PDB file of C-alpha atoms in Angstrom:
ATOM      1  CA  UNK U   1      66.854  89.433 126.805  1.00 43.00           C
ATOM      2  CA  UNK U   2      69.362  86.622 126.436  1.00 46.00           C
ATOM      3  CA  UNK U   3      69.454  86.997 122.658  1.00 52.00           C
ATOM      4  CA  UNK U   4      69.961  90.739 123.073  1.00 46.00           C
ATOM      5  CA  UNK U   5      72.862  90.189 125.469  1.00 55.00           C
ATOM      6  CA  UNK U   6      74.439  87.645 123.144  1.00 54.00           C
ATOM      7  CA  UNK U   7      74.163  90.044 120.186  1.00 56.00           C
ATOM      8  CA  UNK U   8      75.666  92.876 122.275  1.00 63.00           C
ATOM      9  CA  UNK U   9      78.685  90.732 123.124  1.00 54.00           C
ATOM     10  CA  UNK U  10      79.066  89.699 119.481  1.00 50.00           C
ATOM     11  CA  UNK U  11      78.851  93.319 118.323  1.00 58.00           C
ATOM     12  CA  UNK U  12      81.536  94.263 120.840  1.00 54.00           C
ATOM     13  CA  UNK U  13      83.852  91.497 119.594  1.00 51.00           C
ATOM     14  CA  UNK U  14      83.341  92.395 115.934  1.00 49.00           C
ATOM     15  CA  UNK U  15      84.067  96.099 116.538  1.00 47.00           C
ATOM     16  CA  UNK U  16      87.184  95.042 118.414  1.00 50.00           C
ATOM     17  CA  UNK U  17      88.586  92.989 115.522  1.00 49.00           C
ATOM     18  CA  UNK U  18      87.451  89.481 116.502  1.00 56.00           C
ATOM     19  CA  UNK U  19      85.107  88.742 113.622  1.00 59.00           C
ATOM     20  CA  UNK U  20      84.884  84.988 114.247  1.00 60.00           C
ATOM     21  CA  UNK U  21      83.914  85.374 117.886  1.00 61.00           C
ATOM     22  CA  UNK U  22      81.528  82.825 119.375  1.00 66.00           C
ATOM     23  CA  UNK U  23      79.443  83.851 122.390  1.00 66.00           C
ATOM     24  CA  UNK U  24      77.476  81.355 124.466  1.00 72.00           C
ATOM     25  CA  UNK U  25      75.248  82.348 127.381  1.00 72.00           C
ATOM     26  CA  UNK U  26      73.918  79.769 129.832  1.00 74.00           C
ATOM     27  CA  UNK U  27      71.454  80.342 132.647  1.00 75.00           C
ATOM     28  CA  UNK U  28      71.885  78.859 136.098  1.00 77.00           C
ATOM     29  CA  UNK U  29      69.024  79.111 138.612  1.00 79.00           C
ATOM     30  CA  UNK U  30      69.906  81.381 141.524  1.00 76.00           C
ATOM     31  CA  UNK U  31      69.877  79.503 144.797  1.00 74.00           C
ATOM     32  CA  UNK U  32      68.885  82.675 146.732  1.00 73.00           C
ATOM     33  CA  UNK U  33      65.764  83.541 144.736  1.00 72.00           C
ATOM     34  CA  UNK U  34      63.523  81.189 142.826  1.00 73.00           C
ATOM     35  CA  UNK U  35      62.539  83.780 140.215  1.00 75.00           C
ATOM     36  CA  UNK U  36      66.137  84.790 139.379  1.00 78.00           C
ATOM     37  CA  UNK U  37      68.936  83.243 137.304  1.00 75.00           C
ATOM     38  CA  UNK U  38      72.670  83.780 136.903  1.00 75.00           C
ATOM     39  CA  UNK U  39      74.058  84.253 133.416  1.00 70.00           C
ATOM     40  CA  UNK U  40      77.323  82.500 132.508  1.00 75.00           C
ATOM     41  CA  UNK U  41      78.852  84.178 129.467  1.00 71.00           C
ATOM     42  CA  UNK U  42      81.602  82.397 127.558  1.00 74.00           C
ATOM     43  CA  UNK U  43      83.401  84.267 124.796  1.00 69.00           C
ATOM     44  CA  UNK U  44      85.720  82.545 122.342  1.00 68.00           C
ATOM     45  CA  UNK U  45      87.257  85.488 120.519  1.00 63.00           C
ATOM     46  CA  UNK U  46      89.074  83.460 117.889  1.00 63.00           C
ATOM     47  CA  UNK U  47      91.993  85.035 116.091  1.00 69.00           C
ATOM     48  CA  UNK U  48      91.895  88.620 114.811  1.00 72.00           C
ATOM     49  CA  UNK U  49      92.044  89.207 111.065  1.00 81.00           C
ATOM     50  CA  UNK U  50      95.257  90.529 109.503  1.00 84.00           C
ATOM     51  CA  UNK U  51      95.096  92.611 106.330  1.00 87.00           C
ATOM     52  CA  UNK U  52      96.788  90.735 103.490  1.00 88.00           C
ATOM     53  CA  UNK U  53      96.560  93.393 100.763  1.00 90.00           C
ATOM     54  CA  UNK U  54      94.861  96.688  99.968  1.00 93.00           C
ATOM     55  CA  UNK U  55      93.678  97.237  96.383  1.00 95.00           C
ATOM     56  CA  UNK U  56      92.477 100.500  94.857  1.00 96.00           C
ATOM     57  CA  UNK U  57      90.437 100.953  91.701  1.00 96.00           C
ATOM     58  CA  UNK U  58      89.780 104.209  89.840  1.00 96.00           C
ATOM     59  CA  UNK U  59      92.741 106.135  91.295  1.00 95.00           C
ATOM     60  CA  UNK U  60      94.169 107.545  88.065  1.00 95.00           C
ATOM     61  CA  UNK U  61      95.844 110.624  89.583  1.00 94.00           C
ATOM     62  CA  UNK U  62      97.236 109.250  92.859  1.00 93.00           C
ATOM     63  CA  UNK U  63      99.309 106.066  93.169  1.00 91.00           C
ATOM     64  CA  UNK U  64      98.324 103.097  95.331  1.00 91.00           C
ATOM     65  CA  UNK U  65     101.389 103.619  97.533  1.00 86.00           C
ATOM     66  CA  UNK U  66     100.515 107.252  98.280  1.00 90.00           C
ATOM     67  CA  UNK U  67      96.944 106.269  99.182  1.00 93.00           C
ATOM     68  CA  UNK U  68      98.140 103.428 101.427  1.00 90.00           C
ATOM     69  CA  UNK U  69     100.376 105.954 103.163  1.00 86.00           C
ATOM     70  CA  UNK U  70      97.326 108.044 104.111  1.00 91.00           C
ATOM     71  CA  UNK U  71      95.739 105.153 105.987  1.00 90.00           C
ATOM     72  CA  UNK U  72      96.974 105.144 109.574  1.00 87.00           C
ATOM     73  CA  UNK U  73      95.245 102.043 110.932  1.00 87.00           C
ATOM     74  CA  UNK U  74      94.608  99.943 107.839  1.00 88.00           C
ATOM     75  CA  UNK U  75      97.930  98.464 106.728  1.00 85.00           C
ATOM     76  CA  UNK U  76      98.969  95.374 104.818  1.00 83.00           C
ATOM     77  CA  UNK U  77     100.677  92.442 106.519  1.00 76.00           C
ATOM     78  CA  UNK U  78     104.396  92.826 107.068  1.00 68.00           C
ATOM     79  CA  UNK U  79     106.835  91.741 104.374  1.00 60.00           C
ATOM     80  CA  UNK U  80     110.441  92.462 103.539  1.00 58.00           C
ATOM     81  CA  UNK U  81     111.521  91.399 100.046  1.00 54.00           C
ATOM     82  CA  UNK U  82     114.584  93.616  99.566  1.00 57.00           C
ATOM     83  CA  UNK U  83     117.130  90.759  99.723  1.00 57.00           C
ATOM     84  CA  UNK U  84     115.027  88.542  97.461  1.00 61.00           C
ATOM     85  CA  UNK U  85     114.644  91.343  94.901  1.00 59.00           C
ATOM     86  CA  UNK U  86     118.375  92.133  94.905  1.00 56.00           C
ATOM     87  CA  UNK U  87     119.316  88.490  94.410  1.00 56.00           C
ATOM     88  CA  UNK U  88     116.729  88.185  91.655  1.00 57.00           C
ATOM     89  CA  UNK U  89     118.275  91.143  89.836  1.00 55.00           C
ATOM     90  CA  UNK U  90     121.817  89.827  90.248  1.00 52.00           C
ATOM     91  CA  UNK U  91     120.937  86.371  88.952  1.00 53.00           C
ATOM     92  CA  UNK U  92     119.343  87.807  85.811  1.00 53.00           C
ATOM     93  CA  UNK U  93     122.954  88.516  84.752  1.00 51.00           C
ATOM     94  CA  UNK U  94     121.876  92.040  83.909  1.00 51.00           C
ATOM     95  CA  UNK U  95     122.841  94.184  86.915  1.00 49.00           C
ATOM     96  CA  UNK U  96     124.675  96.661  84.665  1.00 48.00           C
ATOM     97  CA  UNK U  97     122.104  96.899  81.904  1.00 52.00           C
ATOM     98  CA  UNK U  98     119.586  99.700  81.790  1.00 53.00           C
ATOM     99  CA  UNK U  99     117.132  99.162  84.610  1.00 53.00           C
ATOM    100  CA  UNK U 100     119.452  96.698  86.348  1.00 53.00           C
ATOM    101  CA  UNK U 101     120.505  96.805  89.981  1.00 51.00           C
ATOM    102  CA  UNK U 102     123.748  98.718  89.439  1.00 51.00           C
ATOM    103  CA  UNK U 103     122.709 100.871  86.486  1.00 55.00           C
ATOM    104  CA  UNK U 104     122.111 104.001  88.557  1.00 57.00           C
ATOM    105  CA  UNK U 105     121.274 105.056  92.076  1.00 64.00           C
ATOM    106  CA  UNK U 106     117.516 105.382  92.611  1.00 65.00           C
ATOM    107  CA  UNK U 107     116.027 108.768  93.406  1.00 71.00           C
ATOM    108  CA  UNK U 108     114.654 109.537  96.857  1.00 75.00           C
ATOM    109  CA  UNK U 109     111.087 109.245  95.556  1.00 71.00           C
ATOM    110  CA  UNK U 110     111.804 105.841  93.930  1.00 66.00           C
ATOM    111  CA  UNK U 111     113.419 104.599  97.146  1.00 67.00           C
ATOM    112  CA  UNK U 112     110.446 105.725  99.221  1.00 66.00           C
ATOM    113  CA  UNK U 113     107.945 104.060  96.854  1.00 63.00           C
ATOM    114  CA  UNK U 114     109.975 100.852  96.805  1.00 62.00           C
ATOM    115  CA  UNK U 115     110.250 100.646 100.587  1.00 62.00           C
ATOM    116  CA  UNK U 116     106.528 101.321 101.031  1.00 59.00           C
ATOM    117  CA  UNK U 117     105.759  98.371  98.776  1.00 59.00           C
ATOM    118  CA  UNK U 118     108.502  95.900  99.749  1.00 55.00           C
ATOM    119  CA  UNK U 119     109.459  96.715 103.329  1.00 54.00           C
ATOM    120  CA  UNK U 120     106.229  96.793 105.308  1.00 49.00           C
ATOM    121  CA  UNK U 121     107.330  96.199 108.889  1.00 53.00           C
ATOM    122  CA  UNK U 122     104.144  96.831 110.850  1.00 55.00           C
ATOM    123  CA  UNK U 123     100.981  95.044 109.824  1.00 58.00           C
ATOM    124  CA  UNK U 124      97.588  95.848 111.261  1.00 74.00           C
ATOM    125  CA  UNK U 125      94.612  93.892 112.425  1.00 81.00           C
ATOM    126  CA  UNK U 126      91.425  94.769 110.626  1.00 83.00           C
ATOM    127  CA  UNK U 127      89.265  97.065 112.718  1.00 84.00           C
ATOM    128  CA  UNK U 128      85.973  98.142 111.082  1.00 84.00           C
ATOM    129  CA  UNK U 129      85.734 101.402 113.067  1.00 84.00           C
ATOM    130  CA  UNK U 130      89.338 102.395 112.270  1.00 88.00           C
ATOM    131  CA  UNK U 131      88.768 101.445 108.621  1.00 90.00           C
ATOM    132  CA  UNK U 132      85.942 103.991 108.457  1.00 91.00           C
ATOM    133  CA  UNK U 133      88.300 106.640 109.869  1.00 93.00           C
ATOM    134  CA  UNK U 134      90.937 105.763 107.262  1.00 94.00           C
ATOM    135  CA  UNK U 135      88.408 106.114 104.443  1.00 96.00           C
ATOM    136  CA  UNK U 136      87.699 109.643 105.655  1.00 96.00           C
ATOM    137  CA  UNK U 137      91.470 110.307 105.612  1.00 95.00           C
ATOM    138  CA  UNK U 138      91.567 109.225 101.954  1.00 96.00           C
ATOM    139  CA  UNK U 139      88.776 111.645 101.081  1.00 96.00           C
ATOM    140  CA  UNK U 140      90.487 114.468 103.002  1.00 96.00           C
ATOM    141  CA  UNK U 141      93.773 113.801 101.182  1.00 95.00           C
ATOM    142  CA  UNK U 142      92.101 113.886  97.757  1.00 96.00           C
ATOM    143  CA  UNK U 143      90.316 117.119  98.622  1.00 95.00           C
ATOM    144  CA  UNK U 144      93.612 118.734  99.642  1.00 94.00           C
ATOM    145  CA  UNK U 145      94.892 117.833  96.160  1.00 94.00           C
ATOM    146  CA  UNK U 146      91.989 119.714  94.553  1.00 94.00           C
ATOM    147  CA  UNK U 147      89.631 116.752  93.969  1.00 96.00           C
ATOM    148  CA  UNK U 148      86.676 118.368  95.712  1.00 94.00           C
ATOM    149  CA  UNK U 149      84.083 115.923  94.298  1.00 95.00           C
ATOM    150  CA  UNK U 150      85.900 112.687  95.174  1.00 96.00           C
ATOM    151  CA  UNK U 151      83.776 109.792  96.401  1.00 96.00           C
ATOM    152  CA  UNK U 152      84.563 106.295  97.608  1.00 96.00           C
ATOM    153  CA  UNK U 153      82.059 104.421  95.486  1.00 95.00           C
ATOM    154  CA  UNK U 154      82.448 101.004  97.078  1.00 95.00           C
ATOM    155  CA  UNK U 155      84.603  99.057  99.486  1.00 94.00           C
ATOM    156  CA  UNK U 156      84.738  95.328 100.118  1.00 92.00           C
ATOM    157  CA  UNK U 157      86.555  93.178 102.643  1.00 89.00           C
ATOM    158  CA  UNK U 158      87.087  89.548 101.583  1.00 88.00           C
ATOM    159  CA  UNK U 159      88.686  86.690 103.474  1.00 85.00           C
ATOM    160  CA  UNK U 160      91.327  85.281 101.082  1.00 85.00           C
ATOM    161  CA  UNK U 161      92.890  82.827 103.513  1.00 83.00           C
ATOM    162  CA  UNK U 162      92.375  81.794 107.109  1.00 80.00           C
ATOM    163  CA  UNK U 163      92.761  84.973 109.136  1.00 79.00           C
ATOM    164  CA  UNK U 164      93.784  87.083 106.102  1.00 85.00           C
ATOM    165  CA  UNK U 165      91.686  89.775 104.458  1.00 87.00           C
ATOM    166  CA  UNK U 166      91.919  91.669 101.180  1.00 92.00           C
ATOM    167  CA  UNK U 167      90.538  95.208 101.267  1.00 93.00           C
ATOM    168  CA  UNK U 168      89.289  96.699  97.988  1.00 96.00           C
ATOM    169  CA  UNK U 169      88.349 100.367  97.604  1.00 96.00           C
ATOM    170  CA  UNK U 170      86.775 101.786  94.445  1.00 97.00           C
ATOM    171  CA  UNK U 171      87.347 105.528  93.985  1.00 97.00           C
ATOM    172  CA  UNK U 172      85.691 108.090  91.737  1.00 97.00           C
ATOM    173  CA  UNK U 173      88.165 110.964  91.702  1.00 96.00           C
ATOM    174  CA  UNK U 174      86.104 113.510  89.806  1.00 94.00           C
ATOM    175  CA  UNK U 175      87.558 116.714  88.421  1.00 94.00           C
ATOM    176  CA  UNK U 176      90.667 118.321  89.892  1.00 94.00           C
ATOM    177  CA  UNK U 177      90.125 121.996  90.661  1.00 93.00           C
ATOM    178  CA  UNK U 178      92.882 124.605  90.487  1.00 89.00           C
ATOM    179  CA  UNK U 179      93.007 128.066  92.013  1.00 83.00           C
ATOM    180  CA  UNK U 180      92.658 130.704  89.323  1.00 81.00           C
ATOM    181  CA  UNK U 181      93.299 134.406  89.685  1.00 84.00           C
ATOM    182  CA  UNK U 182      92.951 135.801  93.207  1.00 85.00           C
ATOM    183  CA  UNK U 183      91.505 139.276  93.612  1.00 87.00           C
ATOM    184  CA  UNK U 184      92.219 141.031  96.908  1.00 89.00           C
ATOM    185  CA  UNK U 185      89.827 143.652  98.288  1.00 91.00           C
ATOM    186  CA  UNK U 186      90.434 145.927 101.253  1.00 90.00           C
ATOM    187  CA  UNK U 187      94.153 145.164 101.599  1.00 89.00           C
ATOM    188  CA  UNK U 188      95.448 148.536 102.765  1.00 87.00           C
ATOM    189  CA  UNK U 189      98.452 147.316 104.720  1.00 90.00           C
ATOM    190  CA  UNK U 190      99.906 144.877 102.144  1.00 90.00           C
ATOM    191  CA  UNK U 191      99.782 145.067  98.353  1.00 89.00           C
ATOM    192  CA  UNK U 192      98.468 142.276  96.106  1.00 86.00           C
ATOM    193  CA  UNK U 193     101.987 141.015  95.215  1.00 86.00           C
ATOM    194  CA  UNK U 194     102.870 140.495  98.896  1.00 88.00           C
ATOM    195  CA  UNK U 195      99.623 138.649  99.643  1.00 84.00           C
ATOM    196  CA  UNK U 196     100.039 136.435  96.558  1.00 80.00           C
ATOM    197  CA  UNK U 197     103.426 135.159  97.756  1.00 77.00           C
TER     198      UNK U 197
END
């Protein structure tokens, strides 16, 4: 019974992000009844894990940044490298050359991609249950793009530093399906051209 209780507490801590939790349960004889004991439970949660980086493999049709954007609860640790990148470009002495800092204004899409990669303001603690939800969001996103046979082949979570995890997800996209010709039957109120709009 004691081992079961200890495992239950550990399971609770792991599901709630504290993967290095230590649970100790001691018994103290009950003064009221000789055949009863009191349980003293001590939980040392330790520190929660922060996600260092998310890596994708096999995503040939969708970029890493777009996939990371679909994950609501699994996010990389915060970082803001805009100033560092700008200074790096300026000190290359090539801000006006093609590809340099002042060559042209970036498009909205380029700006969005850059900010998603270099200006992550809200990191997330790793939560196994929420990670499972986010994997389902990835599948749903792919299916909306026409990849009906997509599968997440494998995922691994590795501790790369104290308290930091790298998440790796291997994807098999499969074939992308497109809608062909649509044939309408029984449309008396609206013609085919109206329904195809």
